[in-house]
Short mmCIF file of C-alpha atoms in Angstrom, two decimals:
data_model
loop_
_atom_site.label_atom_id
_atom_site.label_comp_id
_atom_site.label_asym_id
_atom_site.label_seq_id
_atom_site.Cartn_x
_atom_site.Cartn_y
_atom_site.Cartn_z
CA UNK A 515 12.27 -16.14 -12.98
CA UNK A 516 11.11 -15.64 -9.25
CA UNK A 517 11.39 -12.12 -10.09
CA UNK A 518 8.58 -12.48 -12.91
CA UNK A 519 6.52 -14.36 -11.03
CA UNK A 520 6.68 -11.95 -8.29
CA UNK A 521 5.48 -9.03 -11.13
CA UNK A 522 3.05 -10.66 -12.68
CA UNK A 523 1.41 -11.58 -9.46
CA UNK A 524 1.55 -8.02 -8.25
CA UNK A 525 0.45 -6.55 -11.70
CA UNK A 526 -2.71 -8.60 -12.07
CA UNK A 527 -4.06 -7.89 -8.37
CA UNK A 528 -6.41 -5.65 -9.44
CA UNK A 529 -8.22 -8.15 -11.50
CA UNK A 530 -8.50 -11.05 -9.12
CA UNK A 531 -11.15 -10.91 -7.18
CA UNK A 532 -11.01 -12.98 -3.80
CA UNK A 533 -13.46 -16.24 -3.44
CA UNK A 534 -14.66 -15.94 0.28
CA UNK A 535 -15.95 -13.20 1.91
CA UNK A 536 -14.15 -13.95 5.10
CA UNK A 537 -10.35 -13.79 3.22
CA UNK A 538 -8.86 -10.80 4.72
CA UNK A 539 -5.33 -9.39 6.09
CA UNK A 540 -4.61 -8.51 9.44
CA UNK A 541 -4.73 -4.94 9.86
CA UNK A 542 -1.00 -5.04 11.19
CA UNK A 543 0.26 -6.71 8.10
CA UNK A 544 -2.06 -4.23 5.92
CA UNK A 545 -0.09 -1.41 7.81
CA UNK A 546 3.31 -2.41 7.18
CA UNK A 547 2.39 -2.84 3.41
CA UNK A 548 0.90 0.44 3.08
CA UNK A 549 4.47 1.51 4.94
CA UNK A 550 6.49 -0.57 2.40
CA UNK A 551 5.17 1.99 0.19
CA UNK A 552 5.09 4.61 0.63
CA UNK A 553 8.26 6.28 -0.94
CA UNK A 554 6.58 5.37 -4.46
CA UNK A 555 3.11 6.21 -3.39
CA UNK A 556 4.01 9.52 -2.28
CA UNK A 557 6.18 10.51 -5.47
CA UNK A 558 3.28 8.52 -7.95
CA UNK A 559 0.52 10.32 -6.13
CA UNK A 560 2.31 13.77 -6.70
CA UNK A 561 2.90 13.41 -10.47
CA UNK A 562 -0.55 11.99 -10.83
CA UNK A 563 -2.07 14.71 -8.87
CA UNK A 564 -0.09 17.07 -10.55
CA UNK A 565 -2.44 17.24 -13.61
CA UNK A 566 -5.39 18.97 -11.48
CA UNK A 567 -3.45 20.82 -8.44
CA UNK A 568 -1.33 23.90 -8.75
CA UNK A 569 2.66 23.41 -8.38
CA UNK A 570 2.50 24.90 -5.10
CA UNK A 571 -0.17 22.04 -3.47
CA UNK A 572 1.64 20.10 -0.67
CA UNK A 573 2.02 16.53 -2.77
CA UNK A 574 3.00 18.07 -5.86
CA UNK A 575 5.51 20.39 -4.26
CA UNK A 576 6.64 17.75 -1.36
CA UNK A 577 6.35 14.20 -3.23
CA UNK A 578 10.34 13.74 -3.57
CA UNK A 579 10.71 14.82 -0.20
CA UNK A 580 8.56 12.92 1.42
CA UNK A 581 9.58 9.64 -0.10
CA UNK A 582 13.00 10.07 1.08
CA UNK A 583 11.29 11.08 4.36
CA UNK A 584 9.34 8.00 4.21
CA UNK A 585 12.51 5.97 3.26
CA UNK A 586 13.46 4.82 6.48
CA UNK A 587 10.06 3.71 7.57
CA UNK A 588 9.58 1.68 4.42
CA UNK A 589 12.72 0.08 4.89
CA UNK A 590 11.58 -1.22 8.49
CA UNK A 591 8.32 -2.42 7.30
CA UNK A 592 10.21 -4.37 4.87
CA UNK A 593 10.20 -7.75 7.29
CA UNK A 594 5.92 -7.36 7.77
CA UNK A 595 5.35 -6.89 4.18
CA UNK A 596 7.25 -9.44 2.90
CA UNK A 597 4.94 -11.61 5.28
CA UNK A 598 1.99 -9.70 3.51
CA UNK A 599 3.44 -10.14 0.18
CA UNK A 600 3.64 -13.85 0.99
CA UNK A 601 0.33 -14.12 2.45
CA UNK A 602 -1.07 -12.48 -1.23
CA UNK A 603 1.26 -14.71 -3.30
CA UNK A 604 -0.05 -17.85 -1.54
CA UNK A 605 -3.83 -16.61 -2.01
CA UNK A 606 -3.47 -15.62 -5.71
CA UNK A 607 -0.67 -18.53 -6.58
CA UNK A 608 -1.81 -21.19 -4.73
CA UNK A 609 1.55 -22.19 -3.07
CA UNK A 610 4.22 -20.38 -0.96
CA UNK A 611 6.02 -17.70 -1.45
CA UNK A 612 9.37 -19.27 -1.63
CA UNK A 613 11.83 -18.62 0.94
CA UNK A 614 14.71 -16.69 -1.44
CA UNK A 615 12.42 -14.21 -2.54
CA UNK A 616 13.31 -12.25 0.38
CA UNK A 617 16.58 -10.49 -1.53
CA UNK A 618 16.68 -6.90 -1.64
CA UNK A 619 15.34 -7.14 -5.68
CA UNK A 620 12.23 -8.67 -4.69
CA UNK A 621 12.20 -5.77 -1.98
CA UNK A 622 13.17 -3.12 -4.79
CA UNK A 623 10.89 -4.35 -7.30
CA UNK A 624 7.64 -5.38 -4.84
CA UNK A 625 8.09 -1.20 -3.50
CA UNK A 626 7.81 0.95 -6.75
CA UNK A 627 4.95 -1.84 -8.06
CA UNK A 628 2.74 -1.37 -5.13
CA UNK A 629 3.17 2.13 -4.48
CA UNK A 630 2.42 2.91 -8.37
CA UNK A 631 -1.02 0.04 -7.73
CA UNK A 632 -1.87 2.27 -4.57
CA UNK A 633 -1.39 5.55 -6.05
CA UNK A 634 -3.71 4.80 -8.89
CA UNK A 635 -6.66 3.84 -6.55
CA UNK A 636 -6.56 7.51 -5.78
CA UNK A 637 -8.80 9.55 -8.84
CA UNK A 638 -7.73 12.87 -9.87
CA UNK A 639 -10.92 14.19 -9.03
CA UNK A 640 -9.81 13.41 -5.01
CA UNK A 641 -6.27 14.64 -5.21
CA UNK A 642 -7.64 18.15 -3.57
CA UNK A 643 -8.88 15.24 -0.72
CA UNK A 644 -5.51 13.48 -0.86
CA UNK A 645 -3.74 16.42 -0.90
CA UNK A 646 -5.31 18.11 2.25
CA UNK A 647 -4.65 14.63 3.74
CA UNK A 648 -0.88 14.28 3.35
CA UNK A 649 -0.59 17.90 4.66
CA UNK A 650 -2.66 16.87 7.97
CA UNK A 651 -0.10 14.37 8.23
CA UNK A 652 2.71 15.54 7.23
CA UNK A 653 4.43 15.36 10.85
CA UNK A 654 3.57 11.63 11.35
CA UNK A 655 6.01 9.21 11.10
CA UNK A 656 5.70 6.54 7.37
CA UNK A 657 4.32 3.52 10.27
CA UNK A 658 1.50 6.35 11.60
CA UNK A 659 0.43 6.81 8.14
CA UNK A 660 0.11 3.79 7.48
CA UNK A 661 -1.66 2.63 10.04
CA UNK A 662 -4.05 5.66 9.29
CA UNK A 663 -4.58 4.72 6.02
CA UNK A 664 -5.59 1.23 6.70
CA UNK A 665 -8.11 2.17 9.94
CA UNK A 666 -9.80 4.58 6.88
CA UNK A 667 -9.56 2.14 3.91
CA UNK A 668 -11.66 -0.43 6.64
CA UNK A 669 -13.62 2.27 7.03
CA UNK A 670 -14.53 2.17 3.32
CA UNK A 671 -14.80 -1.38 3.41
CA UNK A 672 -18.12 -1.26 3.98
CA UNK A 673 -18.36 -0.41 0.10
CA UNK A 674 -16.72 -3.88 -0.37
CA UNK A 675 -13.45 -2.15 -2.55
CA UNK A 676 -10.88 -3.02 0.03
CA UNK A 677 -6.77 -2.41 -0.56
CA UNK A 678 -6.35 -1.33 -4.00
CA UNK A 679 -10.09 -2.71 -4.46
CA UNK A 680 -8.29 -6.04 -4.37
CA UNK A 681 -7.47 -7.26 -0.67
CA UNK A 682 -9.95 -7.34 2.06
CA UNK A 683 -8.22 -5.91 5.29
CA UNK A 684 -9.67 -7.33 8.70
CA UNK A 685 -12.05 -5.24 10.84
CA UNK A 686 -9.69 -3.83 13.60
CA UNK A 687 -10.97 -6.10 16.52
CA UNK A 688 -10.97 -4.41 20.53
CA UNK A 689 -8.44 -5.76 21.60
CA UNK A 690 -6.43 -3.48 18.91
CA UNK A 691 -5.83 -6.47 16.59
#
């Protein structure tokens, strides 16, 4: 039942929208949830890409791959998403995450969910983008791309979409917080 909760929270994200302004995630958290996914976001993003790139374009070709490369990286974030994941159950739920959905099928169903949610942020028309992208970083480890990715979705903030147009992510502070 926990399990179904946990889904339907996750699959109607994109249609909450969040009351205050000043509701955001720390960047770190934001990070290790964009981490956490990876694996799935790289494999989505290369089948969904695949319908405007050629075979031989770096995600299409390199999707599989680089989910098992980002495997190990996902798996660490694990701990600082579930703490996101919490964070966005609380906020859409109104009550705590409770403490047993930290099993391993919360973790195996929270990672393809969120990975597919991320993936389809990403148009078709901006898989040439995406794909150029992933190739630039292609020798950074799953925690430096996610990090990337969340200094450039605060970036695009200022359009007011946020994490899968969904989650506000805090403004990266100087003191690197």
């Amino acid at each position: 039942m926990k399990t179904l909760g946990l889904a339907i929270m996750l699959a109607a994200m994109p249609s909450v929208a969040l009351a205050q302004t000043s509701d955001c995630m720390p960047q770190r958290q934001a990070a290790a949830l964009v981490t956490f996914a990876l694996p799935t976001l790289a494999e989505k993003l290369g089948n969904r890409c695949s319908e405007v790139l050629p075979p031989s374009a770096y995600i299409v070709a390199n999707g599989p791959a680089l989910a098992d490369r980002y495997a190990p990286d996902s798996a660490a974030a694990w701990p600082e998403a579930r703490r996101a994941i919490g964070m966005i159950f609380e906020k859409y739920l109104g009550q705590p995450m409770p403490p047993d959905m930290d099993s391993q099928g919360i973790r195996a169903l929270a990672e393809p969910m969120l990975g597919g949610l991320l993936a389809k942020q990403i148009n078709r028309d901006d898989c040439f983008v995406a794909n150029e992208a992933i190739m630039d970083a292609r020798n950074l480890t799953g925690a430096d791309v996610g990090r990337l990715a969340v200094l450039a979705i605060s970036i695009a903030e200022r359009k007011g979409k946020g994490l899968a147009e969904i989650l506000k992510i805090c403004r990266l502070e100087p003191n690197g917080q």
